[in-house]
CSV table of C-alpha atoms in Angstrom, one decimal:
chain,number,residue,atom,x,y,z
M,1127,MET,CA,-41.8,4.3,16.2
M,1128,THR,CA,-43.7,1.6,14.4
M,1129,HIS,CA,-42.3,0.9,11.0
M,1130,THR,CA,-44.7,0.6,8.1
M,1131,ASN,CA,-42.6,-1.8,6.0
M,1132,VAL,CA,-43.6,-5.3,5.4
M,1133,GLU,CA,-40.8,-7.6,6.6
M,1134,PRO,CA,-39.7,-10.0,3.8
M,1135,PRO,CA,-39.0,-13.7,4.4
M,1136,ALA,CA,-35.4,-14.3,5.3
M,1137,SER,CA,-34.6,-15.7,1.8
M,1138,ALA,CA,-36.4,-13.0,-0.1
M,1139,PRO,CA,-34.4,-10.2,-1.9
M,1140,ILE,CA,-34.5,-6.8,-0.2
M,1141,ARG,CA,-36.7,-4.5,-2.2
M,1142,VAL,CA,-35.0,-1.2,-2.9
M,1143,GLY,CA,-36.3,2.0,-4.4
M,1144,LEU,CA,-33.9,4.3,-6.3
M,1145,ILE,CA,-34.4,8.0,-5.9
M,1146,GLY,CA,-32.4,9.9,-8.6
M,1147,ALA,CA,-31.7,8.3,-11.9
M,1148,GLY,CA,-28.8,10.3,-13.3
M,1149,GLY,CA,-25.4,9.0,-14.0
M,1150,ILE,CA,-24.4,7.4,-10.7
M,1151,GLY,CA,-28.1,6.7,-9.9
M,1152,SER,CA,-28.6,4.6,-13.0
M,1153,PHE,CA,-25.4,2.7,-12.3
M,1154,HIS,CA,-26.6,1.9,-8.8
M,1155,GLY,CA,-29.9,0.8,-10.4
M,1156,GLU,CA,-27.9,-1.6,-12.6
M,1157,SER,CA,-26.2,-3.0,-9.5
M,1158,LEU,CA,-29.4,-3.5,-7.7
M,1159,ALA,CA,-31.1,-5.1,-10.7
M,1160,TRP,CA,-28.3,-7.3,-12.0
M,1161,ARG,CA,-25.2,-7.5,-9.7
M,1162,ILE,CA,-26.5,-8.0,-6.2
M,1163,PRO,CA,-28.3,-11.3,-5.7
M,1164,GLY,CA,-29.7,-10.2,-2.3
M,1165,ALA,CA,-31.5,-7.2,-3.7
M,1166,THR,CA,-34.2,-6.3,-6.3
M,1167,LEU,CA,-34.8,-2.9,-7.8
M,1168,ALA,CA,-38.5,-2.3,-7.0
M,1169,ALA,CA,-39.0,1.4,-8.1
M,1170,VAL,CA,-37.2,4.3,-9.8
M,1171,ALA,CA,-38.0,7.9,-9.0
M,1172,ASP,CA,-36.7,10.9,-10.8
M,1173,PRO,CA,-38.3,14.4,-11.2
M,1174,ALA,CA,-37.7,13.9,-15.0
M,1175,ARG,CA,-40.5,11.4,-15.7
M,1176,GLU,CA,-38.9,10.3,-19.0
M,1177,THR,CA,-35.6,9.6,-17.3
M,1178,ALA,CA,-37.3,7.5,-14.6
M,1179,GLU,CA,-39.3,5.5,-17.1
M,1180,ARG,CA,-36.3,5.0,-19.4
M,1181,VAL,CA,-34.0,3.7,-16.6
M,1182,ALA,CA,-36.8,1.6,-15.1
M,1183,SER,CA,-37.6,0.0,-18.5
M,1184,SER,CA,-33.9,-0.7,-19.3
M,1185,LEU,CA,-33.6,-2.5,-15.9
M,1186,ASP,CA,-36.9,-4.4,-16.1
M,1187,CYS,CA,-38.1,-2.5,-13.0
M,1188,PRO,CA,-41.9,-2.6,-12.7
M,1189,TYR,CA,-42.5,1.0,-11.4
M,1190,ALA,CA,-41.3,4.5,-12.4
M,1191,THR,CA,-42.5,7.8,-11.0
M,1192,PRO,CA,-41.4,11.5,-10.9
M,1193,ASP,CA,-42.4,11.7,-7.2
M,1194,PRO,CA,-40.1,10.2,-4.5
M,1195,ALA,CA,-43.0,10.2,-2.1
M,1196,GLN,CA,-44.6,7.4,-4.0
M,1197,VAL,CA,-41.6,5.2,-3.4
M,1198,LEU,CA,-41.4,6.2,0.3
M,1199,LYS,CA,-45.0,5.4,1.0
M,1200,ASP,CA,-44.8,1.9,-0.6
M,1201,PRO,CA,-44.8,-0.5,2.4
M,1202,SER,CA,-43.3,-3.3,0.3
M,1203,ILE,CA,-40.0,-1.4,-0.2
M,1204,GLN,CA,-37.6,-1.9,2.7
M,1205,ALA,CA,-34.8,0.5,1.6
M,1206,VAL,CA,-33.9,3.4,-0.7
M,1207,VAL,CA,-30.8,4.5,-2.5
M,1208,ILE,CA,-30.6,8.3,-2.8
M,1209,ALA,CA,-28.7,9.6,-5.7
M,1210,ALA,CA,-30.6,12.9,-6.0
M,1211,PRO,CA,-28.8,16.4,-5.9
M,1212,PRO,CA,-27.0,17.0,-2.6
M,1213,SER,CA,-29.3,19.9,-1.6
M,1214,VAL,CA,-32.2,17.5,-1.0
M,1215,HIS,CA,-30.2,14.6,0.6
M,1216,ALA,CA,-31.0,15.4,4.2
M,1217,ASP,CA,-34.7,15.9,3.5
M,1218,LEU,CA,-34.9,12.6,1.7
M,1219,ILE,CA,-33.0,10.8,4.4
M,1220,GLU,CA,-35.3,12.2,7.1
M,1221,ALA,CA,-38.4,11.3,5.1
M,1222,ALA,CA,-37.2,7.8,4.4
M,1223,ALA,CA,-36.2,7.1,7.9
M,1224,GLY,CA,-39.5,8.5,9.1
M,1225,VAL,CA,-41.3,5.6,7.4
M,1226,GLY,CA,-38.9,3.0,8.5
M,1227,LYS,CA,-36.8,2.6,5.4
M,1228,ALA,CA,-33.1,1.9,5.5
M,1229,VAL,CA,-31.1,4.5,3.6
M,1230,PHE,CA,-28.1,4.5,1.3
M,1231,CYS,CA,-27.2,8.0,0.3
M,1232,GLU,CA,-24.6,9.3,-2.1
M,1233,LYS,CA,-22.1,11.8,-0.9
M,1234,PRO,CA,-22.3,14.4,0.5
M,1235,MET,CA,-24.9,13.3,2.9
M,1236,ALA,CA,-25.8,17.0,3.4
M,1237,VAL,CA,-24.5,20.4,2.6
M,1238,THR,CA,-24.7,21.9,6.1
M,1239,LEU,CA,-23.8,20.4,9.5
M,1240,ALA,CA,-27.3,21.2,10.8
M,1241,ASP,CA,-28.8,19.1,7.9
M,1242,ALA,CA,-26.3,16.3,8.6
M,1243,ASP,CA,-27.2,16.2,12.2
M,1244,ARG,CA,-30.9,16.2,11.3
M,1245,ALA,CA,-30.4,13.2,9.0
M,1246,ILE,CA,-28.3,11.3,11.5
M,1247,GLU,CA,-30.9,11.9,14.2
M,1248,ALA,CA,-33.7,10.7,12.0
M,1249,ALA,CA,-32.0,7.4,11.2
M,1250,SER,CA,-31.0,6.9,14.8
M,1251,ALA,CA,-34.6,7.6,16.1
M,1252,ALA,CA,-36.0,5.2,13.5
M,1253,ARG,CA,-33.3,2.6,14.2
M,1254,VAL,CA,-32.6,2.1,10.5
M,1255,PRO,CA,-29.2,1.7,8.8
M,1256,LEU,CA,-27.8,4.9,7.2
M,1257,GLN,CA,-24.9,4.3,4.9
M,1258,VAL,CA,-23.1,7.0,2.8
M,1259,GLY,CA,-21.4,6.3,-0.5
M,1260,PHE,CA,-17.7,6.6,0.1
M,1261,ASN,CA,-16.8,3.9,-2.3
M,1262,ARG,CA,-13.0,3.9,-1.8
M,1263,ARG,CA,-13.6,2.1,1.5
M,1264,PHE,CA,-14.8,-0.9,-0.6
M,1265,ALA,CA,-11.9,-0.8,-3.2
M,1266,PRO,CA,-9.6,-3.8,-2.5
M,1267,ASP,CA,-6.4,-1.8,-2.6
M,1268,PHE,CA,-7.7,1.0,-0.4
M,1269,ARG,CA,-9.1,-1.6,2.0
M,1270,ALA,CA,-5.8,-3.4,2.2
M,1271,ALA,CA,-4.0,-0.1,2.9
M,1272,HIS,CA,-6.5,0.7,5.7
M,1273,ASP,CA,-6.1,-2.8,7.2
M,1274,LEU,CA,-2.3,-2.4,7.3
M,1275,VAL,CA,-2.6,0.9,9.1
M,1276,VAL,CA,-5.0,-0.7,11.6
M,1277,SER,CA,-2.7,-3.7,12.1
M,1278,GLY,CA,0.1,-1.4,13.1
M,1279,ASP,CA,2.4,-2.4,10.3
M,1280,VAL,CA,2.7,1.2,9.0
M,1281,GLY,CA,3.4,2.4,12.5
M,1282,GLN,CA,2.3,5.8,13.7
M,1283,PRO,CA,1.0,7.8,10.7
M,1284,HIS,CA,3.0,10.9,10.1
M,1285,LEU,CA,2.2,12.0,6.5
M,1286,LEU,CA,-0.9,11.1,4.4
M,1287,ARG,CA,-1.9,11.9,0.9
M,1288,SER,CA,-5.1,11.5,-1.1
M,1289,LEU,CA,-5.9,12.8,-4.6
M,1290,THR,CA,-8.7,12.8,-7.1
M,1291,ARG,CA,-8.3,13.9,-10.7
M,1292,ASP,CA,-11.1,13.7,-13.3
M,1293,PRO,CA,-10.2,13.1,-16.9
M,1294,GLU,CA,-11.8,16.2,-18.4
M,1295,LEU,CA,-13.9,19.3,-17.6
M,1296,GLU,CA,-16.5,19.0,-20.3
M,1297,ASP,CA,-19.0,21.7,-19.3
M,1298,PRO,CA,-18.0,24.2,-16.6
M,1299,SER,CA,-21.5,25.7,-16.6
M,1300,VAL,CA,-22.9,22.7,-14.7
M,1301,VAL,CA,-20.3,22.9,-11.9
M,1302,LYS,CA,-21.9,24.5,-8.9
M,1303,PRO,CA,-19.9,26.7,-6.5
M,1304,TRP,CA,-17.7,24.7,-4.1
M,1305,THR,CA,-18.3,21.4,-5.9
M,1306,ILE,CA,-14.6,20.6,-5.8
M,1307,PHE,CA,-14.8,20.5,-2.0
M,1308,LEU,CA,-18.4,19.2,-1.4
M,1309,GLU,CA,-18.6,16.5,-4.1
M,1310,THR,CA,-15.0,15.7,-5.1
M,1311,LEU,CA,-12.5,16.3,-2.3
M,1312,ILE,CA,-15.1,15.1,0.2
M,1313,HIS,CA,-14.0,11.6,-0.9
M,1314,ASP,CA,-10.4,12.5,-0.1
M,1315,PHE,CA,-11.3,13.9,3.3
M,1316,ASP,CA,-13.2,10.7,4.2
M,1317,THR,CA,-10.2,8.6,2.9
M,1318,LEU,CA,-7.7,10.5,5.0
M,1319,LEU,CA,-9.9,10.1,8.1
M,1320,TRP,CA,-10.3,6.4,7.4
M,1321,LEU,CA,-6.6,5.9,6.8
M,1322,ASN,CA,-5.8,7.7,10.1
M,1323,PRO,CA,-8.3,5.8,12.3
M,1324,GLY,CA,-9.3,7.5,15.6
M,1325,ALA,CA,-7.7,10.8,14.7
M,1326,ARG,CA,-9.6,14.0,14.4
M,1327,VAL,CA,-9.1,16.9,12.0
M,1328,VAL,CA,-8.2,20.1,13.9
M,1329,GLU,CA,-7.0,22.5,11.2
M,1330,VAL,CA,-7.4,23.0,7.4
M,1331,TYR,CA,-5.6,25.3,4.9
M,1332,ALA,CA,-7.0,25.2,1.4
M,1333,MET,CA,-6.2,26.9,-1.9
M,1334,ALA,CA,-8.3,26.7,-5.0
M,1335,ASP,CA,-8.4,28.3,-8.4
M,1336,ALA,CA,-9.6,27.9,-12.0
M,1337,LEU,CA,-6.5,26.6,-13.7
M,1338,VAL,CA,-8.2,24.4,-16.2
M,1339,ARG,CA,-10.7,27.0,-17.4
M,1340,PRO,CA,-9.5,30.4,-16.2
M,1341,ASP,CA,-12.1,32.0,-18.4
M,1342,TRP,CA,-14.7,30.8,-16.0
M,1343,LYS,CA,-13.1,32.0,-12.8
M,1344,ASP,CA,-15.1,35.2,-12.6
M,1345,ARG,CA,-18.3,33.0,-12.7
M,1346,GLY,CA,-17.2,31.2,-9.6
M,1347,LEU,CA,-15.6,28.1,-11.1
M,1348,LEU,CA,-12.9,26.3,-9.0
M,1349,ASP,CA,-11.4,23.4,-10.9
M,1350,THR,CA,-8.1,22.8,-9.0
M,1351,ALA,CA,-7.5,22.6,-5.3
M,1352,VAL,CA,-4.9,21.7,-2.7
M,1353,VAL,CA,-5.7,21.2,1.0
M,1354,LEU,CA,-3.4,20.8,3.9
M,1355,VAL,CA,-4.9,19.0,6.9
M,1356,ARG,CA,-3.6,18.7,10.5
M,1357,PHE,CA,-4.8,15.9,12.8
M,1358,ASP,CA,-4.9,15.9,16.6
M,1359,ASN,CA,-2.5,12.9,16.7
M,1360,GLY,CA,0.2,15.1,15.0
M,1361,ALA,CA,-0.2,13.6,11.5
M,1362,MET,CA,-0.3,16.0,8.5
M,1363,ALA,CA,-2.0,15.3,5.2
M,1364,THR,CA,-2.5,16.7,1.7
M,1365,ALA,CA,-5.6,16.3,-0.4
M,1366,GLU,CA,-5.6,17.6,-4.0
M,1367,ALA,CA,-8.1,17.6,-6.9
M,1368,SER,CA,-8.2,18.6,-10.5
M,1369,PHE,CA,-11.1,18.5,-13.0
M,1370,GLN,CA,-8.7,17.6,-15.9
M,1371,ALA,CA,-6.2,14.9,-16.1
M,1372,VAL,CA,-5.7,14.3,-19.8
M,1373,TYR,CA,-4.3,10.8,-19.2
M,1374,GLY,CA,-7.4,9.5,-17.4
M,1375,TYR,CA,-9.2,9.1,-14.1
M,1376,ASP,CA,-6.7,9.2,-11.3
M,1377,VAL,CA,-7.3,8.3,-7.6
M,1378,ARG,CA,-4.5,7.5,-5.2
M,1379,GLY,CA,-3.8,7.4,-1.5
M,1380,GLU,CA,-0.8,7.1,0.7
M,1381,VAL,CA,0.2,6.7,4.4
M,1382,PHE,CA,3.8,7.2,5.5
M,1383,GLY,CA,4.5,6.2,9.1
M,1384,THR,CA,7.1,5.2,11.6
M,1385,GLY,CA,7.0,1.6,10.4
M,1386,GLY,CA,6.9,2.1,6.6
M,1387,MET,CA,4.6,3.3,3.8
M,1388,VAL,CA,1.5,2.0,2.1
M,1389,THR,CA,0.0,3.3,-1.2
M,1390,ALA,CA,-3.2,2.6,-3.0
M,1391,GLY,CA,-4.7,3.5,-6.3
M,1392,ASP,CA,-3.7,3.0,-10.0
M,1393,THR,CA,-4.6,4.7,-13.2
M,1394,ARG,CA,-4.3,1.5,-15.3
M,1395,ARG,CA,-7.3,-0.2,-16.8
M,1396,THR,CA,-5.5,-3.6,-16.6
M,1397,SER,CA,-2.1,-4.8,-15.5
M,1398,MET,CA,-1.0,-5.2,-19.2
M,1399,THR,CA,1.9,-3.1,-20.2
M,1400,PHE,CA,3.3,-2.8,-23.8
M,1401,PHE,CA,7.1,-2.2,-24.0
M,1402,GLY,CA,7.8,-0.7,-27.4
M,1403,GLU,CA,10.1,1.8,-29.2
M,1404,LYS,CA,8.2,4.7,-27.4
M,1405,GLY,CA,8.7,3.2,-24.0
M,1406,GLU,CA,6.1,1.6,-21.7
M,1407,VAL,CA,2.5,2.0,-22.7
M,1408,TYR,CA,-0.7,1.0,-20.8
M,1409,GLY,CA,-4.4,1.8,-21.0
M,1410,THR,CA,-5.9,4.2,-18.5
M,1411,VAL,CA,-9.4,4.6,-17.2
M,1412,ARG,CA,-11.7,7.4,-18.4
M,1413,ARG,CA,-14.7,6.9,-16.1
M,1414,ASN,CA,-15.1,6.7,-12.3
M,1415,ILE,CA,-17.6,3.9,-12.6
M,1416,ASP,CA,-15.0,1.9,-14.5
M,1417,LEU,CA,-12.2,2.5,-12.0
M,1418,PHE,CA,-14.4,1.7,-9.0
M,1419,ARG,CA,-17.0,-0.7,-10.6
M,1420,ASP,CA,-16.4,-3.4,-8.0
M,1421,ALA,CA,-16.2,-0.9,-5.1
M,1422,TYR,CA,-19.6,0.7,-6.1
M,1423,THR,CA,-21.1,-2.8,-6.3
M,1424,GLY,CA,-19.5,-3.8,-3.0
M,1425,GLU,CA,-20.8,-0.8,-1.0
M,1426,LEU,CA,-24.4,-1.6,-2.1
M,1427,ALA,CA,-23.9,-5.3,-1.4
M,1428,HIS,CA,-22.7,-4.3,2.1
M,1429,PHE,CA,-25.7,-2.0,2.5
M,1430,VAL,CA,-28.1,-4.8,1.6
M,1431,ASP,CA,-26.5,-7.1,4.1
M,1432,CYS,CA,-26.9,-4.5,6.8
M,1433,VAL,CA,-30.6,-4.1,5.9
M,1434,ARG,CA,-31.1,-7.9,6.0
M,1435,ASN,CA,-29.1,-8.5,9.2
M,1436,GLY,CA,-29.8,-5.3,11.1
M,1437,THR,CA,-26.1,-4.5,11.4
M,1438,ARG,CA,-24.4,-1.1,11.4
M,1439,PRO,CA,-22.9,0.0,8.1
M,1440,GLU,CA,-19.1,0.5,7.9
M,1441,CYS,CA,-19.5,4.0,6.5
M,1442,THR,CA,-22.0,5.8,8.7
M,1443,GLY,CA,-23.7,9.2,8.9
M,1444,GLU,CA,-21.3,10.2,11.6
M,1445,ASP,CA,-18.4,9.4,9.3
M,1446,ALA,CA,-20.0,11.5,6.5
M,1447,ARG,CA,-20.4,14.3,9.0
M,1448,LYS,CA,-16.7,14.4,9.7
M,1449,ALA,CA,-15.8,14.6,6.0
M,1450,LEU,CA,-18.4,17.3,5.5
M,1451,ALA,CA,-17.0,19.3,8.4
M,1452,THR,CA,-13.6,19.1,6.8
M,1453,ALA,CA,-15.0,20.2,3.4
M,1454,LEU,CA,-16.8,23.2,5.0
M,1455,THR,CA,-13.7,24.2,6.8
M,1456,ALA,CA,-11.7,24.1,3.6
M,1457,ILE,CA,-14.3,26.3,2.0
M,1458,ARG,CA,-14.0,28.7,4.9
M,1459,SER,CA,-10.2,28.6,4.5
M,1460,VAL,CA,-10.4,29.6,0.8
M,1461,GLU,CA,-12.7,32.5,1.7
M,1462,ALA,CA,-10.5,33.7,4.5
M,1463,GLY,CA,-7.1,33.0,2.8
M,1464,ARG,CA,-5.7,31.4,5.9
M,1465,PRO,CA,-5.7,28.2,7.9
M,1466,VAL,CA,-8.9,27.6,9.7
M,1467,ARG,CA,-9.5,25.4,12.8
M,1468,LEU,CA,-12.5,23.1,12.8
M,1469,ASP,CA,-13.7,24.6,16.1
M,1470,GLU,CA,-14.0,28.0,14.3
M,1471,LEU,CA,-16.6,26.5,11.9
M,1472,GLU,CA,-20.1,27.8,12.2
M,1473,ASP,CA,-22.9,26.1,10.4
M,1474,ARG,CA,-23.1,27.1,6.7
């Protein structure tokens, strides 16, 4: 197809439009506006006009709109960052790719495998980069752990672990069904696949319940989950999530293999520790964007480099599809109350 975008001079910043200006969207907007020299925030779109205008104004962005189509049809914008609700991700990816714009999309890339395939095909047909926001791949400690596994220093992976614990469940009414799998544990599924390179998930057994807010269980809330994962190379893994860790935001990973073990992740805000009469004390992190600030910035910087150089992102649509398939199989396992093989999965 013929792209409609105007190619910028080699030295010019990549002009990026932001679609979705909520919590993580506004943080991505800050990165594009202030923290990534090779990019400029050219437009902000959000269905809530006041939100779009407020975020754009705070970031000195010249254009705000409630209509994403206005961003997509602007030929001066080379790329978009999609931070809208997951249910519209695939449609927005397809629309953006259709007008030749590179796409960075927050996880999950889609909520069904059919939609994921549609998004991947659209980006492939348009020959534009499609990167999905699995930020742990850009955190230095997780990257170092991955590199050790790839180098062979850990040996053959046997046992893996990944966990995500949020500091608090403030309002259970805003948690949509299966959020713990599609929006939280999907990070852990991608991490496990990334830390066991070349392996394929073959079976999943998941358990989930409302342990933080049992009074919301009859309304469909699941706030705690444990997932057992079996890979085709024999490795076994656990992934777990909770929506309330009173001590702070907690993300960790581990690979145990024939040559040793590597771990990643830390709850500490800094390396400072106070040793007093009550024992060791250190500050912990309360927000995801504080724990992974550099990783969030790094993934967007990588995306901008891919747009400029025409290279393939490290975290592709195909990678996101594998994590989504694992998440959907976990949901099926909870519904069935038994282990479920990936080849049993029908599109949801």
